[in-house]
PDB file of C-alpha atoms in Angstrom:
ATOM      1  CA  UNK A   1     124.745 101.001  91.615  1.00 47.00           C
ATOM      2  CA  UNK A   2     125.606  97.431  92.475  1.00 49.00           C
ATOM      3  CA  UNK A   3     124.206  94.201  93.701  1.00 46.00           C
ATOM      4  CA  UNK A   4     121.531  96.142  95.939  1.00 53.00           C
ATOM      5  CA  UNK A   5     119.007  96.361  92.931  1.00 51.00           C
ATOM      6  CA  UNK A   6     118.216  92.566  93.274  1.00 51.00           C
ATOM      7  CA  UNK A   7     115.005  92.062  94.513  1.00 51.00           C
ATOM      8  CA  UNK A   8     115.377  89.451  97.634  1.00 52.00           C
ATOM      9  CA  UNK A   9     112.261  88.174  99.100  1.00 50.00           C
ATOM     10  CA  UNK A  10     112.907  86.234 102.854  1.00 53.00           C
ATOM     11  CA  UNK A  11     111.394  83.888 105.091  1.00 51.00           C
ATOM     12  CA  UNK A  12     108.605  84.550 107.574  1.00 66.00           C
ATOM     13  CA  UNK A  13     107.474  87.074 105.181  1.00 68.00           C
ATOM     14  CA  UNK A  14     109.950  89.719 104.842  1.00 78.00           C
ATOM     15  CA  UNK A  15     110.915  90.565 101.527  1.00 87.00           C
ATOM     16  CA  UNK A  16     113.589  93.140 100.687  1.00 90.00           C
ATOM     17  CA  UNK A  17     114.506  95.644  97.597  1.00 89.00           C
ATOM     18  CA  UNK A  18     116.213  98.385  96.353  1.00 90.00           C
ATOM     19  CA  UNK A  19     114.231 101.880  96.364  1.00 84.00           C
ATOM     20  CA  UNK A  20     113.959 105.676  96.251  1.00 69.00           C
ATOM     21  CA  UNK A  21     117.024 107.190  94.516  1.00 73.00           C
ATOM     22  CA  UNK A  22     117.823 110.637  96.280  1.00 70.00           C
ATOM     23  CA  UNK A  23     119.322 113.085  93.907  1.00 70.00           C
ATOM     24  CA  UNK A  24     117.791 116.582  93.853  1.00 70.00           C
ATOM     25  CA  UNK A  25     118.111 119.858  95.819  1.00 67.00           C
ATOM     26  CA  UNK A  26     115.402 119.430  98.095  1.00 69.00           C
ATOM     27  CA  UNK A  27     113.261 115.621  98.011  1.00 81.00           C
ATOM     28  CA  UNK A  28     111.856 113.193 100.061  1.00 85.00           C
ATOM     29  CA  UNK A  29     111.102 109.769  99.965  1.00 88.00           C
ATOM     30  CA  UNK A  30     110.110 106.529 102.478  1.00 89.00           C
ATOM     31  CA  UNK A  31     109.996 103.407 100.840  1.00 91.00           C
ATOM     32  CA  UNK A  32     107.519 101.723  99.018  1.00 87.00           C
ATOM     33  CA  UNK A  33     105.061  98.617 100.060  1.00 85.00           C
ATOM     34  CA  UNK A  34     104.887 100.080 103.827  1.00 87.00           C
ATOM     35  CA  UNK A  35     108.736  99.170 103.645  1.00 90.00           C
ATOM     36  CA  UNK A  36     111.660 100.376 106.231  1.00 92.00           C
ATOM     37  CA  UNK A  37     114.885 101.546 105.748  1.00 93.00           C
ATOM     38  CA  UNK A  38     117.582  98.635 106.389  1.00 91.00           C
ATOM     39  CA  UNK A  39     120.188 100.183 104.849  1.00 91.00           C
ATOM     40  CA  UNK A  40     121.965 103.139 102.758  1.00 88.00           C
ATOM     41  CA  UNK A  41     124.298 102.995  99.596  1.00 87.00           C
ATOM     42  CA  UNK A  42     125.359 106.733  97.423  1.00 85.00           C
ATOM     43  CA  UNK A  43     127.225 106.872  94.639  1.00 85.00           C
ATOM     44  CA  UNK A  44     129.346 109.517  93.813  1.00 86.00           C
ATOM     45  CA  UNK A  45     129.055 111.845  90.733  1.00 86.00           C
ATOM     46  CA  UNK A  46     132.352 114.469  89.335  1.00 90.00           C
ATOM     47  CA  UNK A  47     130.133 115.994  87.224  1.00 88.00           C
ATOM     48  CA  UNK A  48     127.671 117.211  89.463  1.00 83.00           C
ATOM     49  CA  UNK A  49     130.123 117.175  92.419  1.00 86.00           C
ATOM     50  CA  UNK A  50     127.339 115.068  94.679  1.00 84.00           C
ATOM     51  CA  UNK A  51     126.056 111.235  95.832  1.00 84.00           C
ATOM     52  CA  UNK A  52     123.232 109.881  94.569  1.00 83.00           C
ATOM     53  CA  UNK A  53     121.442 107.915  97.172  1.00 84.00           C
ATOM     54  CA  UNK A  54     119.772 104.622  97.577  1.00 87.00           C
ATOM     55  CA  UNK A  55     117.563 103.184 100.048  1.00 89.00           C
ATOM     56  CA  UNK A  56     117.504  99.072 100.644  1.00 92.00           C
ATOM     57  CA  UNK A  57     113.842  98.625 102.206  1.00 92.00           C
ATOM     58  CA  UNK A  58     112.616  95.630 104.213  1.00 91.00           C
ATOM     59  CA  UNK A  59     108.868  94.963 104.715  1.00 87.00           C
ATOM     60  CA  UNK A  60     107.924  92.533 107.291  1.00 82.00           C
ATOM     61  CA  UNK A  61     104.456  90.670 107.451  1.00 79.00           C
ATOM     62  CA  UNK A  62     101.479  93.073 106.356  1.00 77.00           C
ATOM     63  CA  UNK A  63     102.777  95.167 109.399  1.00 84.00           C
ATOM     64  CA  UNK A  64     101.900  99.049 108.959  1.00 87.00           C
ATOM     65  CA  UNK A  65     103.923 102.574 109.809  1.00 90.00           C
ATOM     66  CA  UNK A  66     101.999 104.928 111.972  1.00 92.00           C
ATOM     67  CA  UNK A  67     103.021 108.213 114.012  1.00 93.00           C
ATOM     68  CA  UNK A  68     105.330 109.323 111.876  1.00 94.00           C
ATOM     69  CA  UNK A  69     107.387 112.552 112.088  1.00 94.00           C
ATOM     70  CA  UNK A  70     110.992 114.135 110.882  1.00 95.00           C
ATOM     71  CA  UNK A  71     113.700 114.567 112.664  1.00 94.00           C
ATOM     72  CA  UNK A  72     115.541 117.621 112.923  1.00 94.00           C
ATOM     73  CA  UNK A  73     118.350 118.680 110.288  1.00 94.00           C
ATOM     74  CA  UNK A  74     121.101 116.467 110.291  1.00 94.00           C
ATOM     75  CA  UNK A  75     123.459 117.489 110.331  1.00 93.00           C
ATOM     76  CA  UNK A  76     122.120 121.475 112.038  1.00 94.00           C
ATOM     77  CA  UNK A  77     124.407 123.478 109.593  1.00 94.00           C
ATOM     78  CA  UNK A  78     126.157 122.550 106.465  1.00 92.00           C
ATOM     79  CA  UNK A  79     129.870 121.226 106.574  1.00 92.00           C
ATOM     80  CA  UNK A  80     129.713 119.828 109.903  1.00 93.00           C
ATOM     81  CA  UNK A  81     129.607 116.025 110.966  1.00 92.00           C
ATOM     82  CA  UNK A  82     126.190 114.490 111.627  1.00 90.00           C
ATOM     83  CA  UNK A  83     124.890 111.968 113.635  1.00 90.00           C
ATOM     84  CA  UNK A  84     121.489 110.801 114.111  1.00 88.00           C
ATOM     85  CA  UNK A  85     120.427 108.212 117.275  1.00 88.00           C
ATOM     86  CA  UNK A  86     116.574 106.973 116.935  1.00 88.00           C
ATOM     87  CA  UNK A  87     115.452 108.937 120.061  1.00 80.00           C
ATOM     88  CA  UNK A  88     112.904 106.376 121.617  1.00 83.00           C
ATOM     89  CA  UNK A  89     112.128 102.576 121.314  1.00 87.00           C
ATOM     90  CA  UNK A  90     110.006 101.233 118.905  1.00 89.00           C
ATOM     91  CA  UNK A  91     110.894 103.516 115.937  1.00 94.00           C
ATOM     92  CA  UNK A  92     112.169 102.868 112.807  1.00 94.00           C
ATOM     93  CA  UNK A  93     113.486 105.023 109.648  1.00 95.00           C
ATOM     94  CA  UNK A  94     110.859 104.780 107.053  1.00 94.00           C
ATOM     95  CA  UNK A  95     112.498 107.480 104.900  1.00 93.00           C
ATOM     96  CA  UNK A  96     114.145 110.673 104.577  1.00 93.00           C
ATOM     97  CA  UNK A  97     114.021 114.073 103.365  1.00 92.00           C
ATOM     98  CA  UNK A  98     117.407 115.806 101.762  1.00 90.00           C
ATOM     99  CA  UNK A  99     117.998 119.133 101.130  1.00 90.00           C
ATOM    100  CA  UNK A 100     121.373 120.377  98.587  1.00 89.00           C
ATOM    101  CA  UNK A 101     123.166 123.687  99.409  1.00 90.00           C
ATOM    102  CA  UNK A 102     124.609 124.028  95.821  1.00 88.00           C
ATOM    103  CA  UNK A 103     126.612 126.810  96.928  1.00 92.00           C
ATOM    104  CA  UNK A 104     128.250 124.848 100.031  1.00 91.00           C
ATOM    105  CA  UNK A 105     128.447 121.647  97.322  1.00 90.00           C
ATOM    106  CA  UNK A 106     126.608 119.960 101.298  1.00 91.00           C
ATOM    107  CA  UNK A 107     123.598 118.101 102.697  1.00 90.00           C
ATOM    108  CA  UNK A 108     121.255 118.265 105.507  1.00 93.00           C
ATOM    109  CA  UNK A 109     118.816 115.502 106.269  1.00 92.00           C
ATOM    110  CA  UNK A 110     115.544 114.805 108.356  1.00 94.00           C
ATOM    111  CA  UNK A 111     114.827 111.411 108.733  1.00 94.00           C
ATOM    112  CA  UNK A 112     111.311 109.917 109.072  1.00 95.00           C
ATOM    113  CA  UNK A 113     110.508 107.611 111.776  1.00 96.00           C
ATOM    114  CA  UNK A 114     107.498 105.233 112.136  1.00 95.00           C
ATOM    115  CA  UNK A 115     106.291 103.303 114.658  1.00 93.00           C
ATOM    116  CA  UNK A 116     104.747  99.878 113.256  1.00 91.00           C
ATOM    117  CA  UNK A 117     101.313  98.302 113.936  1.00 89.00           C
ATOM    118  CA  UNK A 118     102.022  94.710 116.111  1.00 86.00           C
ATOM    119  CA  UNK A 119      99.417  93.499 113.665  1.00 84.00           C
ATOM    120  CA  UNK A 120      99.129  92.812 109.633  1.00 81.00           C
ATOM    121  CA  UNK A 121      97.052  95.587 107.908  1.00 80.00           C
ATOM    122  CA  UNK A 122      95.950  95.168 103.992  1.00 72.00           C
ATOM    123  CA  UNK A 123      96.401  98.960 103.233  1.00 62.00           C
ATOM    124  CA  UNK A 124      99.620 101.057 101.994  1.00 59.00           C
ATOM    125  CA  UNK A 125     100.159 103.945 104.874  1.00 52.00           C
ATOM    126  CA  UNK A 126     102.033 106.541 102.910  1.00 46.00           C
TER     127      UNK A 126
END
């Protein structure tokens, strides 16, 4: 899928990577290592007439998601134009949940927001 795959690690303790590949009728994924979602690539398949999805994730410090919770569908019914604003300060996409309308040849999807802890934590919060 392109350069995205490298694994990148930062300064000040953010390291970043290439994660969760998105290609089913109905799955969900956050990414790994207490990661968030810093950005999106899909790449597009004839033969099955659909994207398959990628997720670059970003973890910073030892810092933890907690309160986390799905959006509504996005977009509400197949074949129309979504659009998604984080509704409130302080979250974050941690993942997201697709679901394939085989028949339509469509997506919908609920993204997962997080909140993150202000402090380092030495667990994995799935």
């Amino acid at each position: 899928m392109g350069p995205c795959c490298v694994r990148v690690t930062m300064t000040k303790g953010r390291s970043c990577w290439c994660d969760v590949v998105l290609m089913s009728i109905c799955r969900s994924s956050t990414c790994t290592s207490n990661g968030l979602v810093a950005g999106i690539q899909s790449q597009y398949f004839p033969a099955v007439l659909d994207r398959e999805w990628q997720f670059y994730c970003c973890r910073y410090s030892r810092r933890c998601p907690y309160s986390c919770w799905k959006t509504t569908d996005v977009p509400e019914y197949y074949r129309e134009e979504g659009e998604m604003v984080i509704p409130s300060y302080g979250y974050f996409i941690r993942g997201a949940q697709t679901t394939f309308s085989g028949v339509l040849r469509d997506r919908q999807w609920k993204y997962i927001l997080c909140r993150m802890t202000d402090f380092d934590c030495a667990f994995q919060n799935f």
